[in-house]
Coordinates of C-alpha atoms in Angstrom, one line a residue:
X1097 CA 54.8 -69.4 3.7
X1098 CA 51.1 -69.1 5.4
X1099 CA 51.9 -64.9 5.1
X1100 CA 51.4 -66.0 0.7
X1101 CA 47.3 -66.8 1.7
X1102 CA 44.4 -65.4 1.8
X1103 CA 41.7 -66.9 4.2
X1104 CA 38.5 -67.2 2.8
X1105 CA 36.8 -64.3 5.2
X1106 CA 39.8 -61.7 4.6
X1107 CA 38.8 -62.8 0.8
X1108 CA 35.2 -61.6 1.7
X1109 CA 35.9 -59.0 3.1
X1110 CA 38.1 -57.2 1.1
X1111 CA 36.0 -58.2 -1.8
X1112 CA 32.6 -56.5 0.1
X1113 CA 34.8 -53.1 0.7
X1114 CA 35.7 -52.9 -3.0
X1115 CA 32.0 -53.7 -3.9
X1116 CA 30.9 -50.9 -1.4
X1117 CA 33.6 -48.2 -2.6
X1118 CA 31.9 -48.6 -5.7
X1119 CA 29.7 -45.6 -6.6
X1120 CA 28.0 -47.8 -9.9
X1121 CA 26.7 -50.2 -7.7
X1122 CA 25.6 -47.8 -5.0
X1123 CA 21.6 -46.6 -4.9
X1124 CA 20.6 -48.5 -8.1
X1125 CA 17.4 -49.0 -9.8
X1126 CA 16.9 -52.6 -11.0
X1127 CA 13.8 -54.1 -12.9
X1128 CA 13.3 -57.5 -12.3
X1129 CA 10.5 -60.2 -11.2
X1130 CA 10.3 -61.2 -8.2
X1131 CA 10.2 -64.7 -7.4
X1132 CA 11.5 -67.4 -4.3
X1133 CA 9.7 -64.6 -2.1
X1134 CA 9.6 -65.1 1.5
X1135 CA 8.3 -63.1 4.3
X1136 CA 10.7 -63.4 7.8
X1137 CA 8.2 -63.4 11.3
X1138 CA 10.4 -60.6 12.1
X1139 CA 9.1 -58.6 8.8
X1140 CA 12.5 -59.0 6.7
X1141 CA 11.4 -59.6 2.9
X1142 CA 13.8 -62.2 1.2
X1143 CA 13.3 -62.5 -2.4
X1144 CA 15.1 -63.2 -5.9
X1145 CA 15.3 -60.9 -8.4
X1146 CA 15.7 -61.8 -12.0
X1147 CA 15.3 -61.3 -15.5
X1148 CA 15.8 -63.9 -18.5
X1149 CA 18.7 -64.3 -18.0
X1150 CA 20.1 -63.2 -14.6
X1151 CA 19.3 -63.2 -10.7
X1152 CA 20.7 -61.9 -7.6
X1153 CA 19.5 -62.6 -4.2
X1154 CA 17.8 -60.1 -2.2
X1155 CA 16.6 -58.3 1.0
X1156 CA 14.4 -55.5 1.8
X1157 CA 14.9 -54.9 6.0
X1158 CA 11.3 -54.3 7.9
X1159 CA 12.7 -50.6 8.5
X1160 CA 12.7 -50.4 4.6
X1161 CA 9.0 -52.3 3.5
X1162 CA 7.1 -50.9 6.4
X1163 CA 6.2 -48.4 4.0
X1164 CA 5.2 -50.5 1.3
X1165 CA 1.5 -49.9 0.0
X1166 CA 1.3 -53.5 -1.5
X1167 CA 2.6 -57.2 -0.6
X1168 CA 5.5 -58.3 -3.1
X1169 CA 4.8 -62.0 -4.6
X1170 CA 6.1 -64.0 -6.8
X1171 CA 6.1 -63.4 -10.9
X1172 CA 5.5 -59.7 -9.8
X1173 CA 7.3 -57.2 -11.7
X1174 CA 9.1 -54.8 -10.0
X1175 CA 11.4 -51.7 -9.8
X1176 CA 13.7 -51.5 -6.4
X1177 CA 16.3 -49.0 -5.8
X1178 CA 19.3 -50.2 -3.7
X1179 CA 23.1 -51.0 -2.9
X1180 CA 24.7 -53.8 -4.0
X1181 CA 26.6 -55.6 -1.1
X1182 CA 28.1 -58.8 0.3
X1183 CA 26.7 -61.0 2.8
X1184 CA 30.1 -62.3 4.5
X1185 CA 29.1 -66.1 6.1
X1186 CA 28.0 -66.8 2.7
X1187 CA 30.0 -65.3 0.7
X1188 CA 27.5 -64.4 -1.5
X1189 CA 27.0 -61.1 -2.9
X1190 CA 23.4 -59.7 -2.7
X1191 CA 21.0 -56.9 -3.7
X1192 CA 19.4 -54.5 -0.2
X1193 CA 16.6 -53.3 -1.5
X1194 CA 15.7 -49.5 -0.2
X1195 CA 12.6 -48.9 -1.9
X1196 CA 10.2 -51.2 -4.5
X1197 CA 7.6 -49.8 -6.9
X1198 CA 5.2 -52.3 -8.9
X1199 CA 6.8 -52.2 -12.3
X1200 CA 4.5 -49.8 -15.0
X1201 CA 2.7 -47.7 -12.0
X1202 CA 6.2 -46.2 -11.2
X1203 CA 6.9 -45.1 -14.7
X1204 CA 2.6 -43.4 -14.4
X1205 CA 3.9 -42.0 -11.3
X1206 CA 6.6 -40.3 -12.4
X1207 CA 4.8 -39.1 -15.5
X1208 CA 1.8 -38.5 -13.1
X1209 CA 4.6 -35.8 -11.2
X1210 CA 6.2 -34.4 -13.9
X1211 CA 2.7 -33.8 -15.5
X1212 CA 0.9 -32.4 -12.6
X1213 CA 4.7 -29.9 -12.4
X1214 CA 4.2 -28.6 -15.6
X1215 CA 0.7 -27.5 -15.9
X1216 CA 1.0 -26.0 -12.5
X1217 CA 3.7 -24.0 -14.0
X1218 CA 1.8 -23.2 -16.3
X1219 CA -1.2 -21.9 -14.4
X1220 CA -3.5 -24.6 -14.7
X1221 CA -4.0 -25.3 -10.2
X1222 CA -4.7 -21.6 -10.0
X1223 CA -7.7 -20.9 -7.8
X1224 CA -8.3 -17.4 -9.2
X1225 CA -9.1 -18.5 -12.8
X1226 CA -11.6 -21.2 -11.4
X1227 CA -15.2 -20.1 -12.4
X1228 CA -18.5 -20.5 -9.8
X1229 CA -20.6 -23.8 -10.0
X1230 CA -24.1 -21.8 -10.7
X1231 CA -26.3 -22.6 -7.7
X1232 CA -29.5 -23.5 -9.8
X1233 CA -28.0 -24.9 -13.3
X1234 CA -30.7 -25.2 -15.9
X1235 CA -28.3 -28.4 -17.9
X1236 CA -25.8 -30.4 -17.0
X1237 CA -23.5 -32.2 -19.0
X1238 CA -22.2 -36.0 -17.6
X1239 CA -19.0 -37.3 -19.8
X1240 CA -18.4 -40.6 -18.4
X1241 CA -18.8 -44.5 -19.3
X1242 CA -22.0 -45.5 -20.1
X1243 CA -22.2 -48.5 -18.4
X1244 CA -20.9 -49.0 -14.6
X1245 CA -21.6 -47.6 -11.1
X1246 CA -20.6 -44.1 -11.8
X1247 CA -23.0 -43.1 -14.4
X1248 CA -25.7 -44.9 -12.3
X1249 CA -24.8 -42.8 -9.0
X1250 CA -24.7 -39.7 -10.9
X1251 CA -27.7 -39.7 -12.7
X1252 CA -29.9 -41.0 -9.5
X1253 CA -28.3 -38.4 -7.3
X1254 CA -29.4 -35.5 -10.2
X1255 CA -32.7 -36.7 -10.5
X1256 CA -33.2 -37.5 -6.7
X1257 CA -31.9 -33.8 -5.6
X1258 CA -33.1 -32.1 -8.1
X1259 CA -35.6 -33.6 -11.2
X1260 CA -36.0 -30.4 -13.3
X1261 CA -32.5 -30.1 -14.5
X1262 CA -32.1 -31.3 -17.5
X1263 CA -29.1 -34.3 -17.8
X1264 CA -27.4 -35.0 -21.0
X1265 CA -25.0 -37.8 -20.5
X1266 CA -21.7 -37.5 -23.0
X1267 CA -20.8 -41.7 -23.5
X1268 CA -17.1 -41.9 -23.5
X1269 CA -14.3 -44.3 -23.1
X1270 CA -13.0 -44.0 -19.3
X1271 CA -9.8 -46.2 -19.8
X1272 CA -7.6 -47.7 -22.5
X1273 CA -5.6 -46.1 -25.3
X1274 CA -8.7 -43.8 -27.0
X1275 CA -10.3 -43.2 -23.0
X1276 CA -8.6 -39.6 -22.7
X1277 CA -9.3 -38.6 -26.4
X1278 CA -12.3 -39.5 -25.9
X1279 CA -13.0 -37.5 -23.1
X1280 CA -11.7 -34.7 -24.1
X1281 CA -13.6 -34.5 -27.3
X1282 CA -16.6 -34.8 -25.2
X1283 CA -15.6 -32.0 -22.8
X1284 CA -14.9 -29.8 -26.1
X1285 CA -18.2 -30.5 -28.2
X1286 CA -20.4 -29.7 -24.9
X1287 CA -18.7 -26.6 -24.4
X1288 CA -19.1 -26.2 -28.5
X1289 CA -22.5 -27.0 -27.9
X1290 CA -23.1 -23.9 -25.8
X1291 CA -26.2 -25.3 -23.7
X1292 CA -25.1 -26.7 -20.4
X1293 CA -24.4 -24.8 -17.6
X1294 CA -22.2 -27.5 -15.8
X1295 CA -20.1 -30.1 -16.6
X1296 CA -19.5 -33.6 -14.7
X1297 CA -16.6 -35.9 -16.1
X1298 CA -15.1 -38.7 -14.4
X1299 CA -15.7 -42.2 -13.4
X1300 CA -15.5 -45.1 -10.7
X1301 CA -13.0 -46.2 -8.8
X1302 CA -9.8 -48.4 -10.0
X1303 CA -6.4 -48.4 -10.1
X1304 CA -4.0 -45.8 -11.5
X1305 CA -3.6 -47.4 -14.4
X1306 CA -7.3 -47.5 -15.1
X1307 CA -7.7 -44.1 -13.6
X1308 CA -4.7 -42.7 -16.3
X1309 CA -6.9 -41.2 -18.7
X1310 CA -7.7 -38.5 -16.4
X1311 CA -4.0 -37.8 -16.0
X1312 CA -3.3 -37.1 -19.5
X1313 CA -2.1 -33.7 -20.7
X1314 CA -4.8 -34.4 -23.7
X1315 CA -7.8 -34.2 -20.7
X1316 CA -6.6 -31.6 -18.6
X1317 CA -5.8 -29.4 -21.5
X1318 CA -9.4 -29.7 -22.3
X1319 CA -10.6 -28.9 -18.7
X1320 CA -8.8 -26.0 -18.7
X1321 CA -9.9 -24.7 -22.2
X1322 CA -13.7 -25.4 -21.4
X1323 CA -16.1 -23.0 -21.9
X1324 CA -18.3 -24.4 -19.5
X1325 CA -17.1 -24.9 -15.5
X1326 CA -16.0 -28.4 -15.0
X1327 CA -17.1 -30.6 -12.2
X1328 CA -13.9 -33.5 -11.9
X1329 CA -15.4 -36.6 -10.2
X1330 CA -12.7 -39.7 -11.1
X1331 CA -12.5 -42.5 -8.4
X1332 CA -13.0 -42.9 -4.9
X1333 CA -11.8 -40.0 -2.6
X1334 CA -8.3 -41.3 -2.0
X1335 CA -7.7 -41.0 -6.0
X1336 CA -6.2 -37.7 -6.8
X1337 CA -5.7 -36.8 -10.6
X1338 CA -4.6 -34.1 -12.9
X1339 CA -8.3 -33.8 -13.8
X1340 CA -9.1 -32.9 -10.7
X1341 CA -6.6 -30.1 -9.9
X1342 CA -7.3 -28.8 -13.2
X1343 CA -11.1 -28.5 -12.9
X1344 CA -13.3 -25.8 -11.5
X1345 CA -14.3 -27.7 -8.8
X1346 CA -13.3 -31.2 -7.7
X1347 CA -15.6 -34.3 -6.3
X1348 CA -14.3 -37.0 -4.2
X1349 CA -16.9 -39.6 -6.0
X1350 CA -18.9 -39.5 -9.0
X1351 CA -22.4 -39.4 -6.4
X1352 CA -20.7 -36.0 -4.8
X1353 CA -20.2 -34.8 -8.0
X1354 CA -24.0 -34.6 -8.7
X1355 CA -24.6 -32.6 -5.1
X1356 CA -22.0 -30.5 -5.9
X1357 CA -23.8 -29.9 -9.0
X1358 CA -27.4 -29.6 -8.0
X1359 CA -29.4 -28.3 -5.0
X1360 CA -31.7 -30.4 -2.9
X1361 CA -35.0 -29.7 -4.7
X1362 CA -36.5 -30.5 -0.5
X1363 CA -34.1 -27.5 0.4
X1364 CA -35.0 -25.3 -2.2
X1365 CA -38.7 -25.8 -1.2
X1366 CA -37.9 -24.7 2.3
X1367 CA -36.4 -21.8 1.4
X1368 CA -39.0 -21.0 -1.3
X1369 CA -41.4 -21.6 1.6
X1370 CA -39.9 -19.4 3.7
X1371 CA -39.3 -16.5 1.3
X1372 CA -42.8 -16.8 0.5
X1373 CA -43.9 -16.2 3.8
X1374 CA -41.6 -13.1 4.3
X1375 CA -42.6 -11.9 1.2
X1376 CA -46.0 -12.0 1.9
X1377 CA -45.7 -10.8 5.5
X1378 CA -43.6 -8.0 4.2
X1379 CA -46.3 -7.3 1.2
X1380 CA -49.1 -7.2 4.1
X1381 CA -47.1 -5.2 6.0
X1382 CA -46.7 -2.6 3.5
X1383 CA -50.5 -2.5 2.4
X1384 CA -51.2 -2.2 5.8
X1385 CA -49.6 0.9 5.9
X1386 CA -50.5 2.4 2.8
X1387 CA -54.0 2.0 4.4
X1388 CA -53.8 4.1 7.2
X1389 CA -51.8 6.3 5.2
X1390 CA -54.1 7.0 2.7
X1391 CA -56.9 6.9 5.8
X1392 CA -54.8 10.2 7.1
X1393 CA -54.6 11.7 3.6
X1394 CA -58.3 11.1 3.9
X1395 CA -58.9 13.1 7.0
X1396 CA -56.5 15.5 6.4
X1397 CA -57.7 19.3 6.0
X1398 CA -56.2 19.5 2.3
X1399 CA -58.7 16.7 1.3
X1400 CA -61.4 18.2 3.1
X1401 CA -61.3 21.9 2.6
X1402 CA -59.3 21.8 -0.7
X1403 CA -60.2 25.4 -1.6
X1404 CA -59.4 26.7 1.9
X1405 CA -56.3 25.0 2.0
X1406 CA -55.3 26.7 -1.6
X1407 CA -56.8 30.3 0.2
X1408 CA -54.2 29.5 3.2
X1409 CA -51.4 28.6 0.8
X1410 CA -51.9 31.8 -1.4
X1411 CA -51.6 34.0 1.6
X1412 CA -48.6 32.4 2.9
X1413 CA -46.8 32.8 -0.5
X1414 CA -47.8 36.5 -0.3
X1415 CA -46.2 36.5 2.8
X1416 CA -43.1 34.3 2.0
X1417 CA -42.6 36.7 -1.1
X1418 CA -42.9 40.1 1.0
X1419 CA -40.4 38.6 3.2
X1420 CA -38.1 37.3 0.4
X1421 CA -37.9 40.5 -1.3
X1422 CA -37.0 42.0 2.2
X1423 CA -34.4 39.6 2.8
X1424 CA -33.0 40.3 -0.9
X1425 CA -33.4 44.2 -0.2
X1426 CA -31.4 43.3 3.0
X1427 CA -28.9 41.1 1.2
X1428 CA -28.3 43.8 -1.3
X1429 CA -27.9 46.4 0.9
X1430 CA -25.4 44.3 3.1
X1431 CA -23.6 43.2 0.3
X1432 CA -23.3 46.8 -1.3
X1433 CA -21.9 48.2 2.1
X1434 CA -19.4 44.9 2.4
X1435 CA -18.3 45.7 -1.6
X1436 CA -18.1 49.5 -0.7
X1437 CA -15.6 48.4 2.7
X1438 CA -13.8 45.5 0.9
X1439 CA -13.2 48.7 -1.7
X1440 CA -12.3 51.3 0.6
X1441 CA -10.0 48.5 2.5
X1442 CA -8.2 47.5 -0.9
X1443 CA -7.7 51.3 -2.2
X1444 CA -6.1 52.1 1.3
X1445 CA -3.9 49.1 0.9
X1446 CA -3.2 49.5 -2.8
X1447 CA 1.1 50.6 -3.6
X1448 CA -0.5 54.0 -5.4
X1449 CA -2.2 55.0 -2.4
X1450 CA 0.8 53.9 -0.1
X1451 CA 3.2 55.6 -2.4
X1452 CA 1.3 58.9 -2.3
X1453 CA 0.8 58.3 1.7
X1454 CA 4.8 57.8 2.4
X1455 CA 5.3 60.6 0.2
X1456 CA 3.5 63.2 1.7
X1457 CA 4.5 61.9 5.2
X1458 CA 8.2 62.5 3.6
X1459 CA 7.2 65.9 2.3
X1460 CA 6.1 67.1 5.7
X1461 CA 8.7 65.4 7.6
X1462 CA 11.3 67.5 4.7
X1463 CA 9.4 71.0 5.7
X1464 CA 9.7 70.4 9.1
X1465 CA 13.6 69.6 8.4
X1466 CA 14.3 72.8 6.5
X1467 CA 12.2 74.8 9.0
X1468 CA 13.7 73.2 12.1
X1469 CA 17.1 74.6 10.0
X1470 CA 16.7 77.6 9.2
X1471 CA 15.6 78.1 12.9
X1472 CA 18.7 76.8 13.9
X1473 CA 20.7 78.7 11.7
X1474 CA 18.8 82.2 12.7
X1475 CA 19.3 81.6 16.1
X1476 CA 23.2 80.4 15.8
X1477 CA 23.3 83.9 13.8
X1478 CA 21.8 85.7 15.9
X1479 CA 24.1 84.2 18.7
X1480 CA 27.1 85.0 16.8
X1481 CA 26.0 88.3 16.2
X1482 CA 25.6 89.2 19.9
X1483 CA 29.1 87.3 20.4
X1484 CA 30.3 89.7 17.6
X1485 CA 29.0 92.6 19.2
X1486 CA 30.4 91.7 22.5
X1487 CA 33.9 90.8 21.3
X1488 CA 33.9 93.8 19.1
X1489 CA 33.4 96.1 22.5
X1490 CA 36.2 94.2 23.9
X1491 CA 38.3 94.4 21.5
X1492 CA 41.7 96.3 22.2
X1493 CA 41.7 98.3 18.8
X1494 CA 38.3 99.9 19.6
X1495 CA 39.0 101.2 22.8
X1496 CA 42.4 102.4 21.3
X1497 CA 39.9 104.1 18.2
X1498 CA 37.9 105.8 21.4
X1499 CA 41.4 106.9 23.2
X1500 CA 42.9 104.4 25.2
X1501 CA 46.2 102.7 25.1
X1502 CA 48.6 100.2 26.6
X1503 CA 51.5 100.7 28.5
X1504 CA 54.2 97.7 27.9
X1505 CA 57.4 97.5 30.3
X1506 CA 60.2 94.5 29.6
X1507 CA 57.8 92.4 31.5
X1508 CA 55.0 92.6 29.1
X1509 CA 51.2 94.5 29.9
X1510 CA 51.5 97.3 32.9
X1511 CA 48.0 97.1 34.7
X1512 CA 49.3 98.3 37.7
X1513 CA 51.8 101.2 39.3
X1514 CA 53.2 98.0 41.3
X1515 CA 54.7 96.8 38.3
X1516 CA 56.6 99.6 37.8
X1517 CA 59.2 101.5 39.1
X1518 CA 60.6 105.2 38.4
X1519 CA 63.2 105.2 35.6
X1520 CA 61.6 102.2 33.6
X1521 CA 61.7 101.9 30.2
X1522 CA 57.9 101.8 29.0
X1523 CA 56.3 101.7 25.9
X1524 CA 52.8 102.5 24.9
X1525 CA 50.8 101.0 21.8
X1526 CA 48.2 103.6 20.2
X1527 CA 46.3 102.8 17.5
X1528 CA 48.8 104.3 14.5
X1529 CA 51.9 102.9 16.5
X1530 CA 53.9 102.9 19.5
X1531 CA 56.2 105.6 21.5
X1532 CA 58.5 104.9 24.1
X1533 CA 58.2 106.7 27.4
X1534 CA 60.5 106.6 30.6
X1535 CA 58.5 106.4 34.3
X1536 CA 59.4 109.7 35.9
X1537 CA 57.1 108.8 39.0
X1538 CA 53.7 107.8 40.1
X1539 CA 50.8 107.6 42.6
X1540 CA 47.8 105.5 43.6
X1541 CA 45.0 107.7 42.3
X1542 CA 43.2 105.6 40.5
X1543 CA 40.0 105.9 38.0
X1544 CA 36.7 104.2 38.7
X1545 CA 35.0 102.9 36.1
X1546 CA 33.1 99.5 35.5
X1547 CA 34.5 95.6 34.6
X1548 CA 33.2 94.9 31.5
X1549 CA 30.5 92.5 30.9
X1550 CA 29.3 93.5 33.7
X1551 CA 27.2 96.0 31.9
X1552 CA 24.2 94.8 30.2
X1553 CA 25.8 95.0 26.6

């Protein structure tokens, strides 16, 4: 039967998971009031929010409001981001706040960062379109209220650094609804006007919301169109607006504005001091010198003997011209026998004279071929004649012409009586024919005569 009941801290707890499973109720911005607010010793904030109608308890931890640039209080209205939880002994569910914005400067805020996003897209914070502050302007334009501290500062800082230039202050409206069109008709009539050389538009301190005119796209898109560079001087140096990223140059207060602006006349005296010394050292310096420059031109021989001098220089062009025509005789004649080389060189080198080179080299070279032949061929004749000669007195049929003959037996050529015996069959080639002859005997007489080639035939 107890299994049927809840108790009341299972309730709680299941009730605090569901709530925390809940992404809708998970990092939520709420704007309330703030009211029953109480600071812990141990730096826990405890506070109700609430609207007409509703309220829900509240915590921001000291690890959360550490970082909080203001004190919560009561009737204050706010914008906190947190979860929506349950505090179990209680049973109460309750808002943990994360992080708390005064209500009205979070909305300028995130304007303030969406703002300064899209003119920095658009090329507005670029340093490379930012023009010079002149170092000695002439006029300066001031656009700022008429009454209060800054317009005070400004214009006793201009006139304490530096009198001469001439200040035209712009009245405008530096907060409230018509504060930045205001100013930015100001900026655009002085830069119509076409007569100051700088700008200085801003104002004193406050808080954002007094400071907003300078954030508006209205202002900055006048900065940025001006004619004339733009000093931004708005607030105290913690203040940061879309003026001043915009502007030429920015001033953390309205009285730096106006030294930025202007030199220090006591400076400018210094230096004007000192250049003037310089300048006049330098000036002495060089008269100095011309002195004893014109004291030598003075003593010199050509101011003293003028006519002598114009005697010396007349024979010294004499000379100078003898010598130059010798030197262009030379140069002539040196260049005529370079030409005459350089020509000789280029018609030995040129294909015609090559061609008729190679061809009487070939011509030559084709006598001495034919020559070296016909040489050859004489003396091969010649040999073959002597050959013919010989072989023609060795020949067989020309002894046989002059008487001789040749004895055959079966064995063939009969040089000798050995080879033969009495009774064999021989038979003896003459020149007309042969006849056949039997050996009826023989002796060893034989004939003397001499071996051929040994005579000198």
């Amino acid at each position: 039967m107890n299994n049927d009941f809840l108790s009341v801290s299972g309730l709680t707890r299941h009730i605090k998971r569901v709530i925390d499973d809940e992404p809708y109720l998970q990092n939520v911005w709420i704007r309330a009031e703030i009211s029953n607010f109480k600071k812990h010793s141990r730096g826990h904030m405890y506070f109700t929010l609430k609207d007409d109608q509703s309220r829900i308890q509240s915590v921001m931890f000291a690890g959360h409001n550490r970082y909080l640039k203001f004190l919560p209080e009561n009737g204050m209205n706010v914008l906190v981001r947190g979860d929506v939880s349950v505090y179990e002994p209680h049973g109460q569910y309750q808002f943990y706040v994360k992080e708390m914005q005064p209500d009205g400067i979070g909305n300028l805020y995130l304007a303030y960062e969406e703002l300064k996003k899209k003119l920095e897209m658009k090329g507005y914070f670029q340093e490379d379109r930012k023009r010079p502050i002149p170092s000695v302007p002439s006029s300066i334009a001031v656009i700022t209220s008429r009454t209060g501290a800054a317009v005070r500062d400004i214009l006793t800082t201009l006139k304490r650094r530096f009198p001469y230039v001439q200040i035209t202050l712009l009245p405008v409206l530096v907060q409230g609804p018509g504060a930045a069109p205001s100013v930015a008709r100001a900026i655009q009539q002085a830069g119509e006007a076409g007569c100051f050389d700088v700008i200085i538009v801003g104002r004193g301190g406050g808080s954002i919301e007094e400071l907003w005119a300078f954030n508006e796209e209205l202002v900055a898109d006048a900065i940025y169109n001006s004619k004339v560079p733009v000093i931004s001087a708005v607030g105290h140096e913690t203040d940061v607006t879309i003026s001043d990223f915009v502007a030429d140059l920015r001033a953390p207060t309205p009285t730096a504005a106006a030294e930025l602006a202007v030199p220090d006349q006591r400076e400018l005296k210094e230096k004007t001091a000192q250049y003037r010394t310089r300048l006049i050292r330098s000036l002495t310096e060089q008269v100095e010198g011309q002195k004893k420059q014109l004291k030598q031109y003075n003593q010199s021989y050509a101011f003293r003997y003028p006519g002598k001098l114009i005697e010396q220089k007349e024979q010294e062009l004499d000379r100078m011209m003898e010598a130059l025509q010798r030197e262009t005789a030379r140069l002539i004649k040196s260049k005529g026998e370079k030409y005459n080389y350089t020509l000789k060189a280029l018609q030995n080198v040129h294909p015609k004279h090559r061609i008729t080179r190679e061809k009487d080299h070939y011509r030559m070279l084709y006598d001495r071929f034919m020559k070296s032949t016909r040489d050859y061929q004489q003396e091969k004749h010649e040999s073959l004649k002597k050959v013919m000669y010989k072989l023609d007195v060795l020949s067989p049929l020309k002894m046989m012409e002059r008487g001789y003959s040749l004895a055959y037996s079966e064995t063939g050529l009969v040089k000798s009586t050995g080879q033969v015996n009495e009774g064999d069959a021989l038979h003896i080639q003459l020149e007309d024919g042969r006849v056949f002859a039997e050996v009826t005997g023989k002796d060893k007489k034989g004939v003397t005569m001499d071996k051929r080639g040994e005579r000198n035939e």
